[in-house]
PDB file of C-alpha atoms in Angstrom:
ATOM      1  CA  UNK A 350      -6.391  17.583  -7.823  1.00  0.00           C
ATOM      2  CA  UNK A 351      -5.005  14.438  -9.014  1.00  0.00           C
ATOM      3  CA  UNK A 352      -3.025  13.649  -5.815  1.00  0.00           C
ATOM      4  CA  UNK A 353      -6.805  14.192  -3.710  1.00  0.00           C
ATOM      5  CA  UNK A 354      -8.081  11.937  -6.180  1.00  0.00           C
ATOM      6  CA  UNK A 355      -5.464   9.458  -5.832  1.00  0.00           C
ATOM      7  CA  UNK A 356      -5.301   9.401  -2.285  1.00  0.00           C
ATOM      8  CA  UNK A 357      -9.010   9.174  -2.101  1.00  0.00           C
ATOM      9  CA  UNK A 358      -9.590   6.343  -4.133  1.00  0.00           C
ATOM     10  CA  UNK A 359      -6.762   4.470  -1.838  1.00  0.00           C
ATOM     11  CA  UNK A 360      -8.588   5.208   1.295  1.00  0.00           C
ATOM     12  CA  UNK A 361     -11.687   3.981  -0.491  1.00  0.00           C
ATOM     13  CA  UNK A 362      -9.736   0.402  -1.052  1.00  0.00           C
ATOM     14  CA  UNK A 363      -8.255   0.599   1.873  1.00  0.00           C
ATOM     15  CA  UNK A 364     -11.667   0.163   3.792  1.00  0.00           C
ATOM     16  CA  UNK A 365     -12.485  -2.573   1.096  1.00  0.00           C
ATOM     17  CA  UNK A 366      -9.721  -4.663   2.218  1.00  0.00           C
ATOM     18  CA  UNK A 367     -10.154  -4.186   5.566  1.00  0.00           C
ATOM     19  CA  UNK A 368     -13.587  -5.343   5.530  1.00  0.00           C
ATOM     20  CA  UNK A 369     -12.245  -8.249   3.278  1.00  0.00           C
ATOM     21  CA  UNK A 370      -9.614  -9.593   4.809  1.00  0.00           C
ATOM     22  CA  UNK A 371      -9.639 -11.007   7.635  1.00  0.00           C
ATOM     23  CA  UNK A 372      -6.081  -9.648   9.623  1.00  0.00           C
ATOM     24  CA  UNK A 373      -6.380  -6.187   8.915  1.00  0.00           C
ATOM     25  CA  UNK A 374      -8.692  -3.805  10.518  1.00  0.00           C
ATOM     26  CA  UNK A 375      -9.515   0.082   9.958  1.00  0.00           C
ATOM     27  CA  UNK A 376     -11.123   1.784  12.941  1.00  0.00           C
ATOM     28  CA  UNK A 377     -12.819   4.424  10.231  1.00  0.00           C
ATOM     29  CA  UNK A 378     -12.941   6.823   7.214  1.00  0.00           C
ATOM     30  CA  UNK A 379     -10.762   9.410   8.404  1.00  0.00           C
ATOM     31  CA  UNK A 380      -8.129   6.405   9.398  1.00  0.00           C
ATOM     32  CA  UNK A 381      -8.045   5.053   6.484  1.00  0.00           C
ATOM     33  CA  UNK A 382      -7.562   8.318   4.647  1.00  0.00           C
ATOM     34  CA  UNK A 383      -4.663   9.008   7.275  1.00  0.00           C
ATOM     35  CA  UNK A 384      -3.339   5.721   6.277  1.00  0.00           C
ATOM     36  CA  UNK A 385      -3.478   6.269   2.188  1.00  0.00           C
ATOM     37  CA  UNK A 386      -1.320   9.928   3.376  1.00  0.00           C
ATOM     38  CA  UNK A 387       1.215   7.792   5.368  1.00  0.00           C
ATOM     39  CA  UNK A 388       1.468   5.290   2.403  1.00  0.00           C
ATOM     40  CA  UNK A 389       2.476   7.891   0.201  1.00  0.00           C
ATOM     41  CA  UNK A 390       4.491   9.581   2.083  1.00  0.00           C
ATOM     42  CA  UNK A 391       6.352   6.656   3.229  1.00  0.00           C
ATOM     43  CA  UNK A 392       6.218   5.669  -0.626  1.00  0.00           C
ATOM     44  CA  UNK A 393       7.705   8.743  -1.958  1.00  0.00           C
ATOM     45  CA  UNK A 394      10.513   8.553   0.881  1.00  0.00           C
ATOM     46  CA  UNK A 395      11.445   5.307   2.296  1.00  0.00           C
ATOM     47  CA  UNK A 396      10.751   2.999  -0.720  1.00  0.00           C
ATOM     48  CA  UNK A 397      13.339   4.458  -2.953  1.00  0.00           C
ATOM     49  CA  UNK A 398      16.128   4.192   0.138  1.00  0.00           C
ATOM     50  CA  UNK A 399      14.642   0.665   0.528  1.00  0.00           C
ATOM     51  CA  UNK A 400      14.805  -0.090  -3.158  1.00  0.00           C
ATOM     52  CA  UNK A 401      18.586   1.109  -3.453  1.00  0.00           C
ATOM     53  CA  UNK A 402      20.101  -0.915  -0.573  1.00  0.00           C
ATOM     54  CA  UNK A 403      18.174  -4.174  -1.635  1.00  0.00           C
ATOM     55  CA  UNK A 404      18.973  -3.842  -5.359  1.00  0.00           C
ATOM     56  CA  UNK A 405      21.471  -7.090  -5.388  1.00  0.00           C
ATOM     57  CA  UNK A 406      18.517  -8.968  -4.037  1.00  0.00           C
ATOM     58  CA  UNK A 407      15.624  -7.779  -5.486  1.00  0.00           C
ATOM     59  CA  UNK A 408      17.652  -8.648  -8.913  1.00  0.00           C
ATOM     60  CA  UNK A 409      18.361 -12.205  -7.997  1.00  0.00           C
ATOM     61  CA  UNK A 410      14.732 -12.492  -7.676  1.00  0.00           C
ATOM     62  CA  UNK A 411      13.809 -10.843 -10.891  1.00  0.00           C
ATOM     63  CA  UNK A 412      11.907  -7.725  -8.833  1.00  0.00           C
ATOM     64  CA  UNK A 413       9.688 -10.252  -6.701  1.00  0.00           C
ATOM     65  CA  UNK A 414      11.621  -8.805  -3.549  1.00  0.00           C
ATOM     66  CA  UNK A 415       9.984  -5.585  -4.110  1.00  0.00           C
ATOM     67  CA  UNK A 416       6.862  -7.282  -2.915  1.00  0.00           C
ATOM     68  CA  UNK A 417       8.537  -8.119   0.414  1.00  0.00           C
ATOM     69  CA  UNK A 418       9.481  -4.380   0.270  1.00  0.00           C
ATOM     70  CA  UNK A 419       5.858  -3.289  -0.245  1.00  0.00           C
ATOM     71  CA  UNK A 420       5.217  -5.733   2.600  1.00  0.00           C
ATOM     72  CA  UNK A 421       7.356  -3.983   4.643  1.00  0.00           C
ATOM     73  CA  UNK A 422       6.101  -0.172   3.676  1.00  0.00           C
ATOM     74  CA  UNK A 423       2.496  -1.478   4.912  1.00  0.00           C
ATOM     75  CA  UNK A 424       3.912  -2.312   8.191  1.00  0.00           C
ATOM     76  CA  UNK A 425       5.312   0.518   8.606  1.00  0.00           C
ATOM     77  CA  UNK A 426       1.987   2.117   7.960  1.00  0.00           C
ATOM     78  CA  UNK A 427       0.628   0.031  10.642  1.00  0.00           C
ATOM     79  CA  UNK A 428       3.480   1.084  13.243  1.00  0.00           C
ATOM     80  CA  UNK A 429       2.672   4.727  12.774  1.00  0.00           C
ATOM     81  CA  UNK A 430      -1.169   5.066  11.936  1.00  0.00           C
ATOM     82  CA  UNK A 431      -3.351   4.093  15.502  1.00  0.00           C
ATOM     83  CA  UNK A 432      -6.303   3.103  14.252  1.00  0.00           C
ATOM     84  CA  UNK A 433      -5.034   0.534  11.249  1.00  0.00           C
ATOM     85  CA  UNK A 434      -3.734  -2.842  12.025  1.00  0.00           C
ATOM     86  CA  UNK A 435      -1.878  -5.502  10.155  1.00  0.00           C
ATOM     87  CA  UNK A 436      -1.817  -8.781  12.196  1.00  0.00           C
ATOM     88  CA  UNK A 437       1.424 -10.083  10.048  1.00  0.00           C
ATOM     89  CA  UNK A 438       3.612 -10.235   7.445  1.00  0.00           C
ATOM     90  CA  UNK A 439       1.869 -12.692   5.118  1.00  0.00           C
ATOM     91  CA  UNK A 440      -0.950 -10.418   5.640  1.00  0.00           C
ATOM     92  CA  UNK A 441       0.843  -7.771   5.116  1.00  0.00           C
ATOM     93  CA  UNK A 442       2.031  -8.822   1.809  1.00  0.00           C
ATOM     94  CA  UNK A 443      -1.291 -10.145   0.386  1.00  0.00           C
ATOM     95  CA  UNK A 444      -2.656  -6.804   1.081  1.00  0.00           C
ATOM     96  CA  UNK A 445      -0.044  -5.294  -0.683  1.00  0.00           C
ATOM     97  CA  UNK A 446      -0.546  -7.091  -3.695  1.00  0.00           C
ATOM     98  CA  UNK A 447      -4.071  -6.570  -3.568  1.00  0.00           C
ATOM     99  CA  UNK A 448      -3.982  -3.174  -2.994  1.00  0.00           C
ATOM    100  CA  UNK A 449      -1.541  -2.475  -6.016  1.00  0.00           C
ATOM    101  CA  UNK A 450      -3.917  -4.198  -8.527  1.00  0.00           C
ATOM    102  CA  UNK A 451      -6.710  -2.658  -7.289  1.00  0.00           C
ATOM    103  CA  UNK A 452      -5.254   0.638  -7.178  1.00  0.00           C
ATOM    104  CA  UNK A 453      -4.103   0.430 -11.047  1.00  0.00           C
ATOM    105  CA  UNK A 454      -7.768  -0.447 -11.906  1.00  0.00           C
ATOM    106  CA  UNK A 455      -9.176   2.575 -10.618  1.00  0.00           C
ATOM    107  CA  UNK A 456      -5.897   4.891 -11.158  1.00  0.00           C
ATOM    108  CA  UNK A 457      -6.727   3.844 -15.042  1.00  0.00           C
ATOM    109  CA  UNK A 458     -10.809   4.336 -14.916  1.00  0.00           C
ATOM    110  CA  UNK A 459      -9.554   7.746 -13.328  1.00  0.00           C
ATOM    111  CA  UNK A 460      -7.318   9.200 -15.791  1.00  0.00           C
ATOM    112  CA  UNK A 461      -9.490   8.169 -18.504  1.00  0.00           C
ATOM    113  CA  UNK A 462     -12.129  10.814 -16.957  1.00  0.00           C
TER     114      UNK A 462
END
């Protein structure tokens, strides 16, 4: 039930930020809950391979590469999910960020249920 919850609540910000920022768009709900399924599935397998072969870097930077990473994961999402688009990399990464804070704000309110 947790993993509906979870991917529920990221669909939920996903439409937030769409209709916040200004480069990335969401065509509807069911998109954007396709596009919180593709982000964790494309979490749970290409992150880690991405992590691992950009370790030397993402230590130089002390972790900061890993938003460049996330960046990257949320373009991905945007390559394989029609109806979501990202229009760039900068974009792409403040919507990452975003997206990460406000999903530990509501994973938290959540799990205190």
């Amino acid at each position: 039930m947790t993993f509906l919850l979870r991917i529920l609540l990221t669909a939920v910000v996903v439409v937030f930020l769409a209709n916040f920022l200004p480069g990335v768009t969401v065509t509807g709900y069911v998109t954007a809950i396709v596009v919180a399924l593709v982000l964790a599935l494309l979490n749970f397998i290409v992150k880690p391979v991405l992590v691992l072969l950009t370790l030397p870097v993402t230590l130089l930077t002390f972790g900061l590469f890993l938003i460049v990473i996330n960046a990257i994961i949320i373009l991905l999402v945007d390559a394989f999910v029609s109806g979501f688009q990202v229009s760039g990399f900068w974009i792409a990464v403040l919507f990452s960020i975003l997206l990460s804070i406000i999903q530990s704000i509501f994973f938290s309110i959540a799990e205190r249920k």
